[in-house]
Structures are given as C-alpha cells and as structure tokens.
PDB file of C-alpha atoms in Angstrom:
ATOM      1  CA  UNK A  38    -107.439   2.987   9.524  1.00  0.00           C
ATOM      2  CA  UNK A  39    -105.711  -0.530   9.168  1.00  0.00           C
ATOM      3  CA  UNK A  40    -105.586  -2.812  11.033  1.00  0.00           C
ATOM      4  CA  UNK A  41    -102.022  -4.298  12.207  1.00  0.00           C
ATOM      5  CA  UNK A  42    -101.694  -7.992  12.905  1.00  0.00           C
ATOM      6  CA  UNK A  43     -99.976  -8.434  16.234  1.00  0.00           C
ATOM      7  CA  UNK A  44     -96.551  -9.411  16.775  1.00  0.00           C
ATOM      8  CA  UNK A  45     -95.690 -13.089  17.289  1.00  0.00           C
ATOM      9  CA  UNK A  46     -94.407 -13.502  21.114  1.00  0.00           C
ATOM     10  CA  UNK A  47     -94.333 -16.631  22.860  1.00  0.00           C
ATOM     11  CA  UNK A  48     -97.964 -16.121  24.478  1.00  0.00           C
ATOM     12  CA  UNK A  49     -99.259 -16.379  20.750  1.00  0.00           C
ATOM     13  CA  UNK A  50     -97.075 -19.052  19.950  1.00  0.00           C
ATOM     14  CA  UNK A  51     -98.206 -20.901  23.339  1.00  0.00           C
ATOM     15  CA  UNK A  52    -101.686 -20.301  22.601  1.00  0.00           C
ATOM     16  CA  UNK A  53    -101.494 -21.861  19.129  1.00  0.00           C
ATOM     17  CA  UNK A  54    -100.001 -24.518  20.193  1.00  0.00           C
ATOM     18  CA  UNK A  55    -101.895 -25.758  22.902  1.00  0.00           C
ATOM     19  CA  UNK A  56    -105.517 -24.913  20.931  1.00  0.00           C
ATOM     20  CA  UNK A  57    -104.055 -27.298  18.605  1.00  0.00           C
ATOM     21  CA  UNK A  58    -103.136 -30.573  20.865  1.00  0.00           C
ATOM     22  CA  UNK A  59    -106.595 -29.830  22.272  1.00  0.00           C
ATOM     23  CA  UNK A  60    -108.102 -30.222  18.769  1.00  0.00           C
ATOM     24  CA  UNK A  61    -105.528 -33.381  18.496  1.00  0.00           C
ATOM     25  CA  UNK A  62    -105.671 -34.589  21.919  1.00  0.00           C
ATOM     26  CA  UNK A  63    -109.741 -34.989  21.328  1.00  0.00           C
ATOM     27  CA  UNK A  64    -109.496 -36.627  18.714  1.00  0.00           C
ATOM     28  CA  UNK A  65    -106.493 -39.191  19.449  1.00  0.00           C
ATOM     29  CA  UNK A  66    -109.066 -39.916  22.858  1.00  0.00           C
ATOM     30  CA  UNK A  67    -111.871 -40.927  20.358  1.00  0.00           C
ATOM     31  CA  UNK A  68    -109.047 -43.090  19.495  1.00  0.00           C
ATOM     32  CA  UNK A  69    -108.048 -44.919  22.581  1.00  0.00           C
ATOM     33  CA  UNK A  70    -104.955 -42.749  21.612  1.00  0.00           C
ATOM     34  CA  UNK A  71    -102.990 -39.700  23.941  1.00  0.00           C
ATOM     35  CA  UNK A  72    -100.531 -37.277  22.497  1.00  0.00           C
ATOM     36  CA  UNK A  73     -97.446 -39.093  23.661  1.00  0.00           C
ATOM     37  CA  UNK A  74     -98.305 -42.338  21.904  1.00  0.00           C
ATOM     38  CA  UNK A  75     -99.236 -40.969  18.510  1.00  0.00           C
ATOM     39  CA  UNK A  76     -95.908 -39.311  18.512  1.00  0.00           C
ATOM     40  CA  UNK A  77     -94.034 -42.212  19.654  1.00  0.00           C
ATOM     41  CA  UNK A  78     -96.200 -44.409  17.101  1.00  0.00           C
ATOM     42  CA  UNK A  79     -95.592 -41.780  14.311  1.00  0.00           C
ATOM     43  CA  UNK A  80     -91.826 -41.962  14.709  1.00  0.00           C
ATOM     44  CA  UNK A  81     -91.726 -45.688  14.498  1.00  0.00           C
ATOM     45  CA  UNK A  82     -93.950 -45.547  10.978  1.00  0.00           C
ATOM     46  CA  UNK A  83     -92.101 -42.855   9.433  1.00  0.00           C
ATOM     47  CA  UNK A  84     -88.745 -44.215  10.487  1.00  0.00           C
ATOM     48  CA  UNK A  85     -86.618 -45.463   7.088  1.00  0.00           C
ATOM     49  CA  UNK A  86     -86.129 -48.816   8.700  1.00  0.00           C
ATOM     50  CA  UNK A  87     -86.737 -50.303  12.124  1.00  0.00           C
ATOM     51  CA  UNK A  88     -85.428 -48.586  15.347  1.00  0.00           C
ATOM     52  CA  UNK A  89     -84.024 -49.689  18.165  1.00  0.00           C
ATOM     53  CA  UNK A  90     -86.103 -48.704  21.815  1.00  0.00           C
ATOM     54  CA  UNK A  91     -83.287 -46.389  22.622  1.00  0.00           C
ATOM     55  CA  UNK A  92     -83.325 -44.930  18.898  1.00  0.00           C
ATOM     56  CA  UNK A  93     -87.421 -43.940  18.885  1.00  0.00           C
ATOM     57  CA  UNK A  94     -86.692 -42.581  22.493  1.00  0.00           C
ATOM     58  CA  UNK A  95     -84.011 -40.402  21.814  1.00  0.00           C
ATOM     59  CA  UNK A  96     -86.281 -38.914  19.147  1.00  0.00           C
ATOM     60  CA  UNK A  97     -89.709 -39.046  20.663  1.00  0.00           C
ATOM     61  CA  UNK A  98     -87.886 -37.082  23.388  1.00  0.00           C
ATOM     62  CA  UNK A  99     -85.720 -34.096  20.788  1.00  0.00           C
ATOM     63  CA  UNK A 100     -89.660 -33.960  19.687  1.00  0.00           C
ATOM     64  CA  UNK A 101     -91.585 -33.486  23.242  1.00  0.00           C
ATOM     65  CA  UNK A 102     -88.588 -32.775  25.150  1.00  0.00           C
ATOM     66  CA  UNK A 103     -90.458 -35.311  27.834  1.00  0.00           C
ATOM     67  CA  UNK A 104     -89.237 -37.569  31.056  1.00  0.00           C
ATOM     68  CA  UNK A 105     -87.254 -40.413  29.612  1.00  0.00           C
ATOM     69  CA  UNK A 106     -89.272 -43.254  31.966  1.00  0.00           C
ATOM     70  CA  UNK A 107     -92.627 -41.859  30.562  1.00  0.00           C
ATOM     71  CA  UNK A 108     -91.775 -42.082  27.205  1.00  0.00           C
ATOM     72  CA  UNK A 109     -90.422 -45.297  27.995  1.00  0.00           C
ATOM     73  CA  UNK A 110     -93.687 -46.238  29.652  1.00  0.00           C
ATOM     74  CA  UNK A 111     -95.278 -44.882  26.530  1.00  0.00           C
ATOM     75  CA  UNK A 112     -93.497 -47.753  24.054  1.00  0.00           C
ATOM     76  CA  UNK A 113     -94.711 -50.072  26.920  1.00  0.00           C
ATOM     77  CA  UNK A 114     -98.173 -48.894  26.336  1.00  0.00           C
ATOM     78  CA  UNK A 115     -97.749 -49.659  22.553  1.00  0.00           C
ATOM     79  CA  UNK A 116     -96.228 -52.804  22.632  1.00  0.00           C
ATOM     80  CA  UNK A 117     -98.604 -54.222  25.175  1.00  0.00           C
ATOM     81  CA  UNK A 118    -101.616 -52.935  22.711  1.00  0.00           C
ATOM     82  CA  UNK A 119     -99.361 -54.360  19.515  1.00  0.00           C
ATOM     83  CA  UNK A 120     -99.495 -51.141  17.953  1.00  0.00           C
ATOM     84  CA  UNK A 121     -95.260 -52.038  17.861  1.00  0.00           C
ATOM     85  CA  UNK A 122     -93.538 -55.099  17.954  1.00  0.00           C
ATOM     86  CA  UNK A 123     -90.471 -55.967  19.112  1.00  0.00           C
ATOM     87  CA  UNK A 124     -88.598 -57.541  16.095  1.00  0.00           C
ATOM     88  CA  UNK A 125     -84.714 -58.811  17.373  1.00  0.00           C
ATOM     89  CA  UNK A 126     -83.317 -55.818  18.957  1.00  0.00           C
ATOM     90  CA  UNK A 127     -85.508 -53.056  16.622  1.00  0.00           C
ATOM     91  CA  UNK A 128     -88.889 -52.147  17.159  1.00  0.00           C
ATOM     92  CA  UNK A 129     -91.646 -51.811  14.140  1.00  0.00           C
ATOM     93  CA  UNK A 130     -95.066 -50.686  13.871  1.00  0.00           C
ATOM     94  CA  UNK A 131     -97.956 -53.436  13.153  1.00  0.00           C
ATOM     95  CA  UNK A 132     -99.830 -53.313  10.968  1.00  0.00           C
ATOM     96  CA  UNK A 133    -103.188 -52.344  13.713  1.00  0.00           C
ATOM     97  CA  UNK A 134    -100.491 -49.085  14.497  1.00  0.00           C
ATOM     98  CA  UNK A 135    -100.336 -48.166  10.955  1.00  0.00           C
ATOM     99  CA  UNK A 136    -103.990 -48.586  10.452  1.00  0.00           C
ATOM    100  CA  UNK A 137    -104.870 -46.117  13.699  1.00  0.00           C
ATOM    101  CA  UNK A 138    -102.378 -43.619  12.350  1.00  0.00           C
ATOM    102  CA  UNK A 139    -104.369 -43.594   9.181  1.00  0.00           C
ATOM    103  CA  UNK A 140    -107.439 -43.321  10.662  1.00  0.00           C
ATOM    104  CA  UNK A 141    -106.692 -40.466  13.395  1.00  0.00           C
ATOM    105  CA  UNK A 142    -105.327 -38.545  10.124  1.00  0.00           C
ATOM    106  CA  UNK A 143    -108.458 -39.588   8.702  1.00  0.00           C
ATOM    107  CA  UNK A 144    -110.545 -37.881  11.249  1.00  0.00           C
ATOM    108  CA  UNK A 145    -107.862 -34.758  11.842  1.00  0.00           C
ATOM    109  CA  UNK A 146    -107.566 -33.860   7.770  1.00  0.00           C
ATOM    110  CA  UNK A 147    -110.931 -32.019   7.692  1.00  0.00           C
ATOM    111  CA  UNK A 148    -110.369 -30.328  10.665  1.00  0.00           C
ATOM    112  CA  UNK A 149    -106.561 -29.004  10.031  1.00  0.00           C
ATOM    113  CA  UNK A 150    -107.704 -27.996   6.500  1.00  0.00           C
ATOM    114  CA  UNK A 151    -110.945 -25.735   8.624  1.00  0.00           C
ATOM    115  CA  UNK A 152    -107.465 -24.414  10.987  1.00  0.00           C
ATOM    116  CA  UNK A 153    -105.216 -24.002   7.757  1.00  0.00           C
ATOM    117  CA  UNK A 154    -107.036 -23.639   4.856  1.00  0.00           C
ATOM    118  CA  UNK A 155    -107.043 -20.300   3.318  1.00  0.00           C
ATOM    119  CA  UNK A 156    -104.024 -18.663   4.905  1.00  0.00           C
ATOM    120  CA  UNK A 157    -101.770 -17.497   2.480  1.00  0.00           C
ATOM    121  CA  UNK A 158     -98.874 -19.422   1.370  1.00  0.00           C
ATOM    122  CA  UNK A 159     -96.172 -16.061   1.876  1.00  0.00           C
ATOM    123  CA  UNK A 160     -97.606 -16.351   5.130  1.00  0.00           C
ATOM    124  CA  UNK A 161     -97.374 -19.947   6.203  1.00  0.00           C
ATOM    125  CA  UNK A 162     -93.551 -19.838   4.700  1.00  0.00           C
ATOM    126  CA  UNK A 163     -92.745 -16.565   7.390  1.00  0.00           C
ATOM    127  CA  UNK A 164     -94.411 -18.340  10.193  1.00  0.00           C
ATOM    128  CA  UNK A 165     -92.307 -21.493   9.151  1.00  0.00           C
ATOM    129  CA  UNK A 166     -89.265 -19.368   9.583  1.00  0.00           C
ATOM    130  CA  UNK A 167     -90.196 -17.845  12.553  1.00  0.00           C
ATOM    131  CA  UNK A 168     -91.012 -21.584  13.610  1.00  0.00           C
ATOM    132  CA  UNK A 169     -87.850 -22.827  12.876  1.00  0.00           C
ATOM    133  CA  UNK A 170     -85.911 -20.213  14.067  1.00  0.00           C
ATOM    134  CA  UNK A 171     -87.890 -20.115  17.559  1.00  0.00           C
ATOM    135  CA  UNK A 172     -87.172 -23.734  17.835  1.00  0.00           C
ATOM    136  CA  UNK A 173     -83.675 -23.858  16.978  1.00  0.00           C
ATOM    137  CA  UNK A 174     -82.880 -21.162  20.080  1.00  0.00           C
ATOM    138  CA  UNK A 175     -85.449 -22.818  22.244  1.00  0.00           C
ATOM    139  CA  UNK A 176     -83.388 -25.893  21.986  1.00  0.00           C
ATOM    140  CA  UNK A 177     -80.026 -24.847  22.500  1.00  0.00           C
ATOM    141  CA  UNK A 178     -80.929 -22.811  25.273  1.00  0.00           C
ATOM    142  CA  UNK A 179     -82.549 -26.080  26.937  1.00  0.00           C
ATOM    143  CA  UNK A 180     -79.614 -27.779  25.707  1.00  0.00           C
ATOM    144  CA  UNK A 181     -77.577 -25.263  27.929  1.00  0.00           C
ATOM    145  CA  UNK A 182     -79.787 -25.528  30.806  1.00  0.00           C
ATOM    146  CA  UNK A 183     -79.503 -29.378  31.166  1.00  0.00           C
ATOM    147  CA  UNK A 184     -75.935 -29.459  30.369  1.00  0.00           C
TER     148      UNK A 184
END
C-alpha cells in the first residue's frame, strides 16, 4: 500500500507557518529582535534606495497585513535603537541594522537548511505555486473585505 501525502488546506498551511515564526521568533528574541521589526528592518535593507516612513509602511503592512500605528510604533522602536536613521525625508538602515540582519541569518541558515534541506526541488516549485496562488486570492479577498 502507498502512502498518499495529504492535501494542502489552510490548517496545513497555518501550521507551517506558524512552526516557522516560532523557529524565527526564538531566534530574533536571542536577538533583542521580534517578528515585526526584522520585517520592517529587512524592507529598509533590501529597499533599492532609501524609503520614505510612509513607503516601508505601506510595504511592511502588504507583507504582515498589520495595524498601521503598530507598525508605525515598530519604525519608532528602530529608530530609537539606530537600527534606521532618519536621513531628510527617507529612512535608511545603519550600519548596527545591517549587521543584526546578518547575524540573525547567521544563526537561522543552519536551521532553515535542517527545515528545507532535502525536499525535492519539483516539490518546492508546486508548493511555490500553490503559495503564490493562495496568496494572491487571500489578498484580494482582504482587499474586498476592507474596501
């Protein structure tokens, strides 16, 4: 008899998820770190060139979909640690932010490649579809909820 893998449903997906921010979450706490700041950090390191506040809002919130006066409160949080810097009207990581980033990715690499490593590549690219795909309706049915 074989075995049949079970059907992705948004239990599974749930589950996934939130066994992985508790991985994160611990480590970002070793940190000094929570989830909300290493996202809002993350955005402002990766961005092309410096953001305004209201420009790494708007994305930190399409990312966590989260109350726009906590994620305010977040970049609060960062610039009063100088992990950003207010530079004119933009905002930019220091140098101390880019370092921490590095070093929570530091400490997370061994343990995503222990979660990751070893699933097959045709099956990372369907659950990236799936991914996709379940994100794209989740959003524009929140989109038509808060409309």
């Amino acid at each position: 008899m074989t075995a049949t893998a079970p059907a992705a449903h948004a239990r599974a997906l749930g589950l996934a998820h939130y066994a992985a921010r508790g991985v994160l979450e611990h480590v970002l706490a070793r940190h000094g770190m929570t989830f909300q700041q290493q996202i809002a950090l993350r955005v402002a390191v990766t961005a092309d060139a410096p953001q305004t506040r209201e420009d790494l809002v708007t994305q930190v919130r399409g990312s966590l979909k989260a109350n726009l006066a906590d994620i305010h409160a977040t970049v609060d949080e960062l610039l009063t640690r100088q992990l950003l810097v207010a530079d004119g009207a933009h905002l930019r990581a220091t140098d101390a932010g880019r370092r921490l980033l590095e070093a929570v990715g530091a400490a997370t690499a061994p343990i995503s490649e222990r979660v990751w490593g070893g699933i097959p590549a045709e099956d990372l690219a369907a659950a990236g579809r799936v991914l996709a795909l379940v994100t794209e309706r989740a959003n524009a049915e929140l989109a038509a909820l808060t409309a």
